PDB file of C-alpha atoms in Angstrom:
ATOM      1  CA  MET A   1      -0.756   2.523   7.722  1.00  0.00           C
ATOM      2  CA  THR A   2      -1.507   6.212   7.543  1.00  0.00           C
ATOM      3  CA  GLY A   3      -4.995   7.629   7.661  1.00  0.00           C
ATOM      4  CA  ALA A   4      -4.848   8.475   3.951  1.00  0.00           C
ATOM      5  CA  ASP A   5      -4.336   4.785   3.306  1.00  0.00           C
ATOM      6  CA  GLU A   6      -8.020   4.177   3.984  1.00  0.00           C
ATOM      7  CA  GLU A   7      -8.710   5.010   0.325  1.00  0.00           C
ATOM      8  CA  ILE A   8      -7.109   1.718  -0.743  1.00  0.00           C
ATOM      9  CA  ARG A   9      -8.258  -0.997   1.638  1.00  0.00           C
ATOM     10  CA  PRO A  10      -6.615  -4.442   1.801  1.00  0.00           C
ATOM     11  CA  ALA A  11      -8.610  -7.081  -0.031  1.00  0.00           C
ATOM     12  CA  PRO A  12      -8.810 -10.838   0.665  1.00  0.00           C
ATOM     13  CA  VAL A  13      -6.787 -11.397  -2.510  1.00  0.00           C
ATOM     14  CA  ALA A  14      -4.372  -9.089  -4.260  1.00  0.00           C
ATOM     15  CA  GLU A  15      -5.870  -6.211  -6.197  1.00  0.00           C
ATOM     16  CA  ILE A  16      -4.436  -4.226  -9.070  1.00  0.00           C
ATOM     17  CA  LEU A  17      -3.462  -0.683  -8.074  1.00  0.00           C
ATOM     18  CA  PRO A  18      -3.082   2.373 -10.325  1.00  0.00           C
ATOM     19  CA  ALA A  19       0.640   2.745 -10.948  1.00  0.00           C
ATOM     20  CA  GLY A  20       1.248   5.099 -13.823  1.00  0.00           C
ATOM     21  CA  ARG A  21       3.449   7.116 -11.463  1.00  0.00           C
ATOM     22  CA  ILE A  22       5.128   5.899  -8.276  1.00  0.00           C
ATOM     23  CA  ARG A  23       6.825   8.109  -5.708  1.00  0.00           C
ATOM     24  CA  LEU A  24       8.645   6.747  -2.649  1.00  0.00           C
ATOM     25  CA  VAL A  25       8.947   8.702   0.597  1.00  0.00           C
ATOM     26  CA  GLU A  26      11.118   7.595   3.511  1.00  0.00           C
ATOM     27  CA  THR A  27       9.478   7.805   6.948  1.00  0.00           C
ATOM     28  CA  ALA A  28      10.313   6.783  10.501  1.00  0.00           C
ATOM     29  CA  LEU A  29       9.494   3.259  11.624  1.00  0.00           C
ATOM     30  CA  PRO A  30       6.639   3.176  14.159  1.00  0.00           C
ATOM     31  CA  GLU A  31       7.886   2.579  17.710  1.00  0.00           C
ATOM     32  CA  LEU A  32       7.141  -0.706  19.439  1.00  0.00           C
ATOM     33  CA  SER A  33       6.157  -1.190  23.049  1.00  0.00           C
ATOM     34  CA  ARG A  34       8.519  -3.186  25.216  1.00  0.00           C
ATOM     35  CA  ARG A  35       5.971  -6.030  25.255  1.00  0.00           C
ATOM     36  CA  HIS A  36       5.641  -6.179  21.482  1.00  0.00           C
ATOM     37  CA  ARG A  37       9.396  -5.970  20.957  1.00  0.00           C
ATOM     38  CA  ALA A  38       9.964  -8.862  23.362  1.00  0.00           C
ATOM     39  CA  ALA A  39       7.260 -10.894  21.595  1.00  0.00           C
ATOM     40  CA  MET A  40       8.783 -10.092  18.205  1.00  0.00           C
ATOM     41  CA  ASP A  41      12.230 -11.233  19.339  1.00  0.00           C
ATOM     42  CA  ARG A  42      10.810 -14.426  20.816  1.00  0.00           C
ATOM     43  CA  VAL A  43       8.878 -15.331  17.649  1.00  0.00           C
ATOM     44  CA  TRP A  44      11.876 -14.525  15.446  1.00  0.00           C
ATOM     45  CA  GLU A  45      14.218 -16.659  17.539  1.00  0.00           C
ATOM     46  CA  GLU A  46      11.754 -19.552  17.379  1.00  0.00           C
ATOM     47  CA  ALA A  47      11.608 -19.198  13.598  1.00  0.00           C
ATOM     48  CA  VAL A  48      15.409 -19.219  13.308  1.00  0.00           C
ATOM     49  CA  ARG A  49      15.646 -22.338  15.452  1.00  0.00           C
ATOM     50  CA  ALA A  50      13.184 -24.018  13.087  1.00  0.00           C
ATOM     51  CA  ASN A  51      14.975 -22.684   9.983  1.00  0.00           C
ATOM     52  CA  PRO A  52      18.598 -21.607  10.632  1.00  0.00           C
ATOM     53  CA  ALA A  53      18.836 -20.285   7.053  1.00  0.00           C
ATOM     54  CA  LEU A  54      16.681 -17.270   7.953  1.00  0.00           C
ATOM     55  CA  PHE A  55      18.671 -14.042   7.867  1.00  0.00           C
ATOM     56  CA  ASP A  56      17.780 -10.849   9.709  1.00  0.00           C
ATOM     57  CA  GLY A  57      18.934  -8.593   6.887  1.00  0.00           C
ATOM     58  CA  PRO A  58      17.788  -5.075   5.994  1.00  0.00           C
ATOM     59  CA  VAL A  59      14.438  -4.600   4.300  1.00  0.00           C
ATOM     60  CA  ALA A  60      12.051  -1.740   3.532  1.00  0.00           C
ATOM     61  CA  ALA A  61       8.766  -1.814   5.424  1.00  0.00           C
ATOM     62  CA  LEU A  62       5.721  -0.219   3.844  1.00  0.00           C
ATOM     63  CA  THR A  63       4.214   2.342   6.227  1.00  0.00           C
ATOM     64  CA  GLY A  64       1.658   4.070   4.027  1.00  0.00           C
ATOM     65  CA  VAL A  65      -0.064   4.066   0.631  1.00  0.00           C
ATOM     66  CA  GLU A  66      -1.802   7.063  -0.888  1.00  0.00           C
ATOM     67  CA  ARG A  67      -3.260   7.757  -4.287  1.00  0.00           C
ATOM     68  CA  ASP A  68      -1.536  10.451  -6.341  1.00  0.00           C
ATOM     69  CA  GLY A  69      -4.136  11.584  -8.817  1.00  0.00           C
ATOM     70  CA  ALA A  70      -5.970   9.103 -11.007  1.00  0.00           C
ATOM     71  CA  ASP A  71      -3.062   6.824 -11.874  1.00  0.00           C
ATOM     72  CA  GLY A  72      -0.325   7.444  -9.303  1.00  0.00           C
ATOM     73  CA  LEU A  73       0.806   6.098  -5.947  1.00  0.00           C
ATOM     74  CA  VAL A  74       2.839   7.515  -3.095  1.00  0.00           C
ATOM     75  CA  LEU A  75       4.486   4.710  -1.110  1.00  0.00           C
ATOM     76  CA  SER A  76       5.841   5.588   2.333  1.00  0.00           C
ATOM     77  CA  TRP A  77       8.524   3.256   3.649  1.00  0.00           C
ATOM     78  CA  ALA A  78      10.850   2.826   6.620  1.00  0.00           C
ATOM     79  CA  ARG A  79      14.121   1.003   7.261  1.00  0.00           C
ATOM     80  CA  THR A  80      13.865  -2.209   9.266  1.00  0.00           C
ATOM     81  CA  THR A  81      14.991  -5.850   9.162  1.00  0.00           C
ATOM     82  CA  TYR A  82      13.214  -9.119   8.439  1.00  0.00           C
ATOM     83  CA  ARG A  83      12.803  -9.686  12.179  1.00  0.00           C
ATOM     84  CA  ARG A  84      10.002  -7.107  12.057  1.00  0.00           C
ATOM     85  CA  HIS A  85       7.888  -9.526   9.997  1.00  0.00           C
ATOM     86  CA  ALA A  86       7.650 -11.770  13.079  1.00  0.00           C
ATOM     87  CA  LEU A  87       5.076  -9.305  14.430  1.00  0.00           C
ATOM     88  CA  ARG A  88       2.566 -10.819  12.015  1.00  0.00           C
ATOM     89  CA  ARG A  89       2.411 -13.766  14.392  1.00  0.00           C
ATOM     90  CA  VAL A  90       1.918 -11.615  17.502  1.00  0.00           C
ATOM     91  CA  PRO A  91      -1.793 -10.928  18.213  1.00  0.00           C
ATOM     92  CA  GLY A  92      -2.577  -7.226  18.448  1.00  0.00           C
ATOM     93  CA  ALA A  93       0.902  -6.082  17.424  1.00  0.00           C
ATOM     94  CA  PRO A  94       1.329  -3.129  15.020  1.00  0.00           C
ATOM     95  CA  VAL A  95       2.375  -4.662  11.710  1.00  0.00           C
ATOM     96  CA  CYS A  96       4.043  -2.951   8.760  1.00  0.00           C
ATOM     97  CA  ALA A  97       3.280  -4.320   5.324  1.00  0.00           C
ATOM     98  CA  SER A  98       6.002  -5.352   2.878  1.00  0.00           C
ATOM     99  CA  LEU A  99       7.222  -3.586  -0.253  1.00  0.00           C
ATOM    100  CA  PHE A 100       8.459  -5.991  -2.910  1.00  0.00           C
ATOM    101  CA  VAL A 101       9.329  -6.187  -6.581  1.00  0.00           C
ATOM    102  CA  SER A 102       8.783  -8.986  -9.071  1.00  0.00           C
ATOM    103  CA  VAL A 103       9.499  -9.668 -12.723  1.00  0.00           C
ATOM    104  CA  VAL A 104       7.389 -11.383 -15.346  1.00  0.00           C
ATOM    105  CA  GLN A 105       9.939 -13.278 -17.440  1.00  0.00           C
ATOM    106  CA  PRO A 106       8.196 -14.338 -20.655  1.00  0.00           C
ATOM    107  CA  ALA A 107       9.245 -17.165 -22.913  1.00  0.00           C
ATOM    108  CA  GLU A 108       9.028 -16.617 -26.657  1.00  0.00           C
ATOM    109  CA  ASP A 109       6.062 -19.017 -26.798  1.00  0.00           C
ATOM    110  CA  GLY A 110       4.004 -16.666 -24.588  1.00  0.00           C
ATOM    111  CA  ARG A 111       4.316 -18.457 -21.263  1.00  0.00           C
ATOM    112  CA  MET A 112       5.801 -16.808 -18.139  1.00  0.00           C
ATOM    113  CA  VAL A 113       8.098 -18.107 -15.393  1.00  0.00           C
ATOM    114  CA  VAL A 114       6.930 -18.922 -11.889  1.00  0.00           C
ATOM    115  CA  GLY A 115       9.070 -20.486  -9.185  1.00  0.00           C
ATOM    116  CA  ARG A 116       8.506 -22.514  -6.023  1.00  0.00           C
ATOM    117  CA  MET A 117      10.276 -21.219  -2.921  1.00  0.00           C
ATOM    118  CA  ALA A 118      12.820 -23.649  -1.466  1.00  0.00           C
ATOM    119  CA  PRO A 119      12.496 -25.217   2.018  1.00  0.00           C
ATOM    120  CA  SER A 120      15.281 -22.971   3.346  1.00  0.00           C
ATOM    121  CA  THR A 121      13.363 -19.755   2.564  1.00  0.00           C
ATOM    122  CA  ALA A 122      10.849 -17.865   4.705  1.00  0.00           C
ATOM    123  CA  ALA A 123       7.942 -19.128   2.527  1.00  0.00           C
ATOM    124  CA  PRO A 124       8.752 -22.767   1.646  1.00  0.00           C
ATOM    125  CA  GLY A 125       6.666 -24.266  -1.138  1.00  0.00           C
ATOM    126  CA  ARG A 126       5.072 -20.959  -2.218  1.00  0.00           C
ATOM    127  CA  TRP A 127       4.741 -20.286  -5.942  1.00  0.00           C
ATOM    128  CA  GLN A 128       5.475 -16.755  -7.123  1.00  0.00           C
ATOM    129  CA  PRO A 129       7.137 -14.751  -9.904  1.00  0.00           C
ATOM    130  CA  PRO A 130      10.876 -14.041  -9.472  1.00  0.00           C
ATOM    131  CA  GLY A 131      11.271 -11.195  -6.998  1.00  0.00           C
ATOM    132  CA  GLY A 132      11.571 -10.327  -3.341  1.00  0.00           C
ATOM    133  CA  GLY A 133      11.441  -7.739  -0.597  1.00  0.00           C
ATOM    134  CA  VAL A 134      13.024  -4.387  -1.358  1.00  0.00           C
ATOM    135  CA  GLU A 135      16.269  -3.610   0.459  1.00  0.00           C
ATOM    136  CA  PRO A 136      16.794  -0.046   1.706  1.00  0.00           C
ATOM    137  CA  PRO A 137      19.721   1.918   0.246  1.00  0.00           C
ATOM    138  CA  GLU A 138      22.837   2.889   2.167  1.00  0.00           C
ATOM    139  CA  ALA A 139      22.404   5.659   4.732  1.00  0.00           C
ATOM    140  CA  GLU A 140      23.039   8.412   2.168  1.00  0.00           C
ATOM    141  CA  GLY A 141      21.257   6.661  -0.683  1.00  0.00           C
ATOM    142  CA  GLU A 142      17.760   7.202  -2.019  1.00  0.00           C
ATOM    143  CA  LEU A 143      15.107   4.597  -2.649  1.00  0.00           C
ATOM    144  CA  ASP A 144      13.561   5.702  -5.920  1.00  0.00           C
ATOM    145  CA  PHE A 145      11.997   4.007  -8.923  1.00  0.00           C
ATOM    146  CA  ALA A 146      15.408   3.403 -10.517  1.00  0.00           C
ATOM    147  CA  ALA A 147      16.465   1.558  -7.356  1.00  0.00           C
ATOM    148  CA  LEU A 148      13.324  -0.604  -7.534  1.00  0.00           C
ATOM    149  CA  ARG A 149      14.107  -1.524 -11.136  1.00  0.00           C
ATOM    150  CA  ALA A 150      17.730  -2.378 -10.272  1.00  0.00           C
ATOM    151  CA  HIS A 151      16.564  -4.536  -7.379  1.00  0.00           C
ATOM    152  CA  ALA A 152      14.117  -6.362  -9.655  1.00  0.00           C
ATOM    153  CA  ALA A 153      16.903  -7.120 -12.150  1.00  0.00           C
ATOM    154  CA  ARG A 154      19.070  -8.472  -9.338  1.00  0.00           C
ATOM    155  CA  GLU A 155      16.284 -10.736  -8.071  1.00  0.00           C
ATOM    156  CA  LEU A 156      15.712 -12.081 -11.585  1.00  0.00           C
ATOM    157  CA  ALA A 157      19.385 -13.040 -11.913  1.00  0.00           C
ATOM    158  CA  GLU A 158      19.640 -14.481  -8.389  1.00  0.00           C
ATOM    159  CA  GLU A 159      16.497 -16.612  -8.586  1.00  0.00           C
ATOM    160  CA  ILE A 160      16.381 -17.963 -12.149  1.00  0.00           C
ATOM    161  CA  GLY A 161      19.775 -17.004 -13.612  1.00  0.00           C
ATOM    162  CA  CYS A 162      18.466 -14.606 -16.263  1.00  0.00           C
ATOM    163  CA  ASP A 163      20.835 -11.623 -16.356  1.00  0.00           C
ATOM    164  CA  THR A 164      18.938  -8.589 -17.623  1.00  0.00           C
ATOM    165  CA  VAL A 165      20.092  -4.987 -17.408  1.00  0.00           C
ATOM    166  CA  PRO A 166      17.687  -2.859 -15.342  1.00  0.00           C
ATOM    167  CA  ALA A 167      16.951  -0.549 -18.279  1.00  0.00           C
ATOM    168  CA  ALA A 168      15.495  -3.529 -20.177  1.00  0.00           C
ATOM    169  CA  LEU A 169      12.807  -4.086 -17.516  1.00  0.00           C
ATOM    170  CA  THR A 170       9.505  -2.384 -18.310  1.00  0.00           C
ATOM    171  CA  PRO A 171       7.318  -1.060 -15.455  1.00  0.00           C
ATOM    172  CA  TRP A 172       4.017  -2.895 -15.722  1.00  0.00           C
ATOM    173  CA  LEU A 173       1.635  -2.858 -12.759  1.00  0.00           C
ATOM    174  CA  ALA A 174       1.314  -2.766  -8.979  1.00  0.00           C
ATOM    175  CA  THR A 175      -0.651  -5.039  -6.670  1.00  0.00           C
ATOM    176  CA  ARG A 176      -1.775  -4.930  -3.073  1.00  0.00           C
ATOM    177  CA  GLY A 177      -2.409  -8.141  -1.140  1.00  0.00           C
ATOM    178  CA  GLY A 178      -4.759  -9.000   1.674  1.00  0.00           C
ATOM    179  CA  ARG A 179      -2.151  -8.120   4.317  1.00  0.00           C
ATOM    180  CA  GLY A 180      -1.418  -4.779   2.670  1.00  0.00           C
ATOM    181  CA  ASP A 181       1.820  -5.843   0.988  1.00  0.00           C
ATOM    182  CA  VAL A 182       2.461  -3.846  -2.193  1.00  0.00           C
ATOM    183  CA  GLY A 183       4.315  -5.291  -5.163  1.00  0.00           C
ATOM    184  CA  ILE A 184       5.785  -3.382  -8.093  1.00  0.00           C
ATOM    185  CA  HIS A 185       5.883  -5.676 -11.118  1.00  0.00           C
ATOM    186  CA  PHE A 186       8.092  -5.390 -14.201  1.00  0.00           C
ATOM    187  CA  THR A 187       8.276  -7.320 -17.457  1.00  0.00           C
ATOM    188  CA  ALA A 188      11.513  -8.591 -18.996  1.00  0.00           C
ATOM    189  CA  PRO A 189      12.332  -9.197 -22.667  1.00  0.00           C
ATOM    190  CA  PRO A 190      11.208 -12.652 -23.901  1.00  0.00           C
ATOM    191  CA  ARG A 191      13.702 -15.535 -24.014  1.00  0.00           C
ATOM    192  CA  PRO A 192      13.445 -18.976 -25.645  1.00  0.00           C
ATOM    193  CA  ALA A 193      11.871 -21.450 -23.225  1.00  0.00           C
ATOM    194  CA  GLN A 194      14.857 -23.799 -23.371  1.00  0.00           C
ATOM    195  CA  GLU A 195      17.210 -20.925 -22.556  1.00  0.00           C
ATOM    196  CA  VAL A 196      15.149 -20.105 -19.468  1.00  0.00           C
ATOM    197  CA  TYR A 197      15.359 -23.694 -18.233  1.00  0.00           C
ATOM    198  CA  ASP A 198      19.071 -23.931 -19.090  1.00  0.00           C
ATOM    199  CA  ARG A 199      19.915 -20.717 -17.216  1.00  0.00           C
ATOM    200  CA  TYR A 200      17.997 -21.907 -14.170  1.00  0.00           C
ATOM    201  CA  ALA A 201      19.737 -25.297 -14.280  1.00  0.00           C
ATOM    202  CA  GLU A 202      23.143 -23.585 -14.453  1.00  0.00           C
ATOM    203  CA  LEU A 203      22.211 -21.389 -11.491  1.00  0.00           C
ATOM    204  CA  VAL A 204      21.252 -24.472  -9.462  1.00  0.00           C
ATOM    205  CA  ARG A 205      24.570 -26.176 -10.318  1.00  0.00           C
ATOM    206  CA  THR A 206      26.530 -23.069  -9.324  1.00  0.00           C
ATOM    207  CA  GLU A 207      24.690 -22.533  -6.043  1.00  0.00           C
ATOM    208  CA  THR A 208      24.917 -26.218  -5.128  1.00  0.00           C
ATOM    209  CA  ALA A 209      28.673 -26.237  -5.811  1.00  0.00           C
ATOM    210  CA  ARG A 210      29.003 -23.317  -3.394  1.00  0.00           C
ATOM    211  CA  GLY A 211      27.111 -25.218  -0.719  1.00  0.00           C
ATOM    212  CA  SER A 212      24.061 -22.940  -1.013  1.00  0.00           C
ATOM    213  CA  ASP A 213      20.437 -23.678  -1.791  1.00  0.00           C
ATOM    214  CA  PRO A 214      18.816 -21.780  -4.680  1.00  0.00           C
ATOM    215  CA  GLU A 215      15.829 -19.686  -3.629  1.00  0.00           C
ATOM    216  CA  PHE A 216      13.593 -21.592  -6.061  1.00  0.00           C
ATOM    217  CA  ASP A 217      13.700 -25.379  -5.944  1.00  0.00           C
ATOM    218  CA  ARG A 218      11.598 -25.614  -9.129  1.00  0.00           C
ATOM    219  CA  ILE A 219      10.409 -23.384 -11.941  1.00  0.00           C
ATOM    220  CA  GLU A 220       7.554 -23.758 -14.389  1.00  0.00           C
ATOM    221  CA  LEU A 221       6.331 -21.900 -17.470  1.00  0.00           C
ATOM    222  CA  ILE A 222       2.613 -21.113 -17.402  1.00  0.00           C
ATOM    223  CA  ALA A 223       0.273 -19.289 -19.760  1.00  0.00           C
ATOM    224  CA  SER A 224      -2.969 -18.637 -17.864  1.00  0.00           C
ATOM    225  CA  PRO A 225      -4.656 -18.716 -14.428  1.00  0.00           C
ATOM    226  CA  ALA A 226      -5.922 -22.214 -15.252  1.00  0.00           C
ATOM    227  CA  ASP A 227      -2.304 -23.414 -15.237  1.00  0.00           C
ATOM    228  CA  LEU A 228      -1.980 -22.315 -11.601  1.00  0.00           C
ATOM    229  CA  ASP A 229      -4.428 -25.008 -10.492  1.00  0.00           C
ATOM    230  CA  ARG A 230      -1.955 -27.767 -11.318  1.00  0.00           C
ATOM    231  CA  LEU A 231       0.802 -26.209  -9.203  1.00  0.00           C
ATOM    232  CA  GLU A 232       0.566 -27.894  -5.805  1.00  0.00           C
ATOM    233  CA  GLY A 233       1.230 -25.734  -2.783  1.00  0.00           C
ATOM    234  CA  PRO A 234       0.410 -22.169  -1.724  1.00  0.00           C
ATOM    235  CA  HIS A 235       0.554 -19.253  -4.152  1.00  0.00           C
ATOM    236  CA  ALA A 236       1.680 -15.704  -3.430  1.00  0.00           C
ATOM    237  CA  ASP A 237      -1.506 -13.632  -3.286  1.00  0.00           C
ATOM    238  CA  CYS A 238      -0.274 -11.466  -6.159  1.00  0.00           C
ATOM    239  CA  LEU A 239       0.245 -14.447  -8.470  1.00  0.00           C
ATOM    240  CA  ARG A 240      -3.268 -15.041  -9.785  1.00  0.00           C
ATOM    241  CA  PRO A 241      -4.031 -11.391 -10.661  1.00  0.00           C
ATOM    242  CA  VAL A 242      -0.570 -10.987 -12.219  1.00  0.00           C
ATOM    243  CA  VAL A 243      -1.005 -14.122 -14.333  1.00  0.00           C
ATOM    244  CA  GLY A 244      -4.557 -13.087 -15.228  1.00  0.00           C
ATOM    245  CA  ARG A 245      -3.465  -9.644 -16.376  1.00  0.00           C
ATOM    246  CA  TYR A 246      -0.545 -11.154 -18.293  1.00  0.00           C
ATOM    247  CA  ALA A 247      -2.846 -13.597 -20.077  1.00  0.00           C
ATOM    248  CA  ASP A 248      -5.059 -10.693 -21.161  1.00  0.00           C
ATOM    249  CA  VAL A 249      -2.217  -8.674 -22.699  1.00  0.00           C
TER     250      VAL A 249
END
């Protein structure tokens, strides 16, 4: 992280960040020593042997967070691949935080969707809202707020089968977790609860017919932080504050 990032320190659990305005700035990825690169490759290869479904695809690493006035954020990011996350398991290695998006999909009865990550994913058994790490644009493209919204809409469709045009997603809040990961969270238009379950079931049938595993192996509709206590397994560190803020709306 940059020196200016000291204003917003990582907390043990995710905190709500001011996010009335968000600006993204591309930066260079910090260089690794030969020792750290070798350790990263070794840890990544061990992870792939344990879970061959892991894919070293492109992802945006978060390299800095600065406040922009009273309600804004400037997020610095760099192009990398998921292999870089293996550094989190290398003692003393320089680690870049993650930049991700998520979507609160409400049901018409006031509950919201959460999903449990499948065994084939990088975080098996973890409960979280639909979403994922942000992918960098093509070489000539720009990662801006419109790109974040489009990525969030794509994650919503890919994980629970709810097709929503990006323009229908409303920017809502931002969080920062204990490891420094920053999430930009959107809300989607409400859908009937049965429609949500039916769309997810159709997605599972389609993915299974293709020989693929869906990213979520289960979804639930919850209304408050108290509902999280009955969900067995780990929770994404953003989940409780997101659900708490949603319950207060």
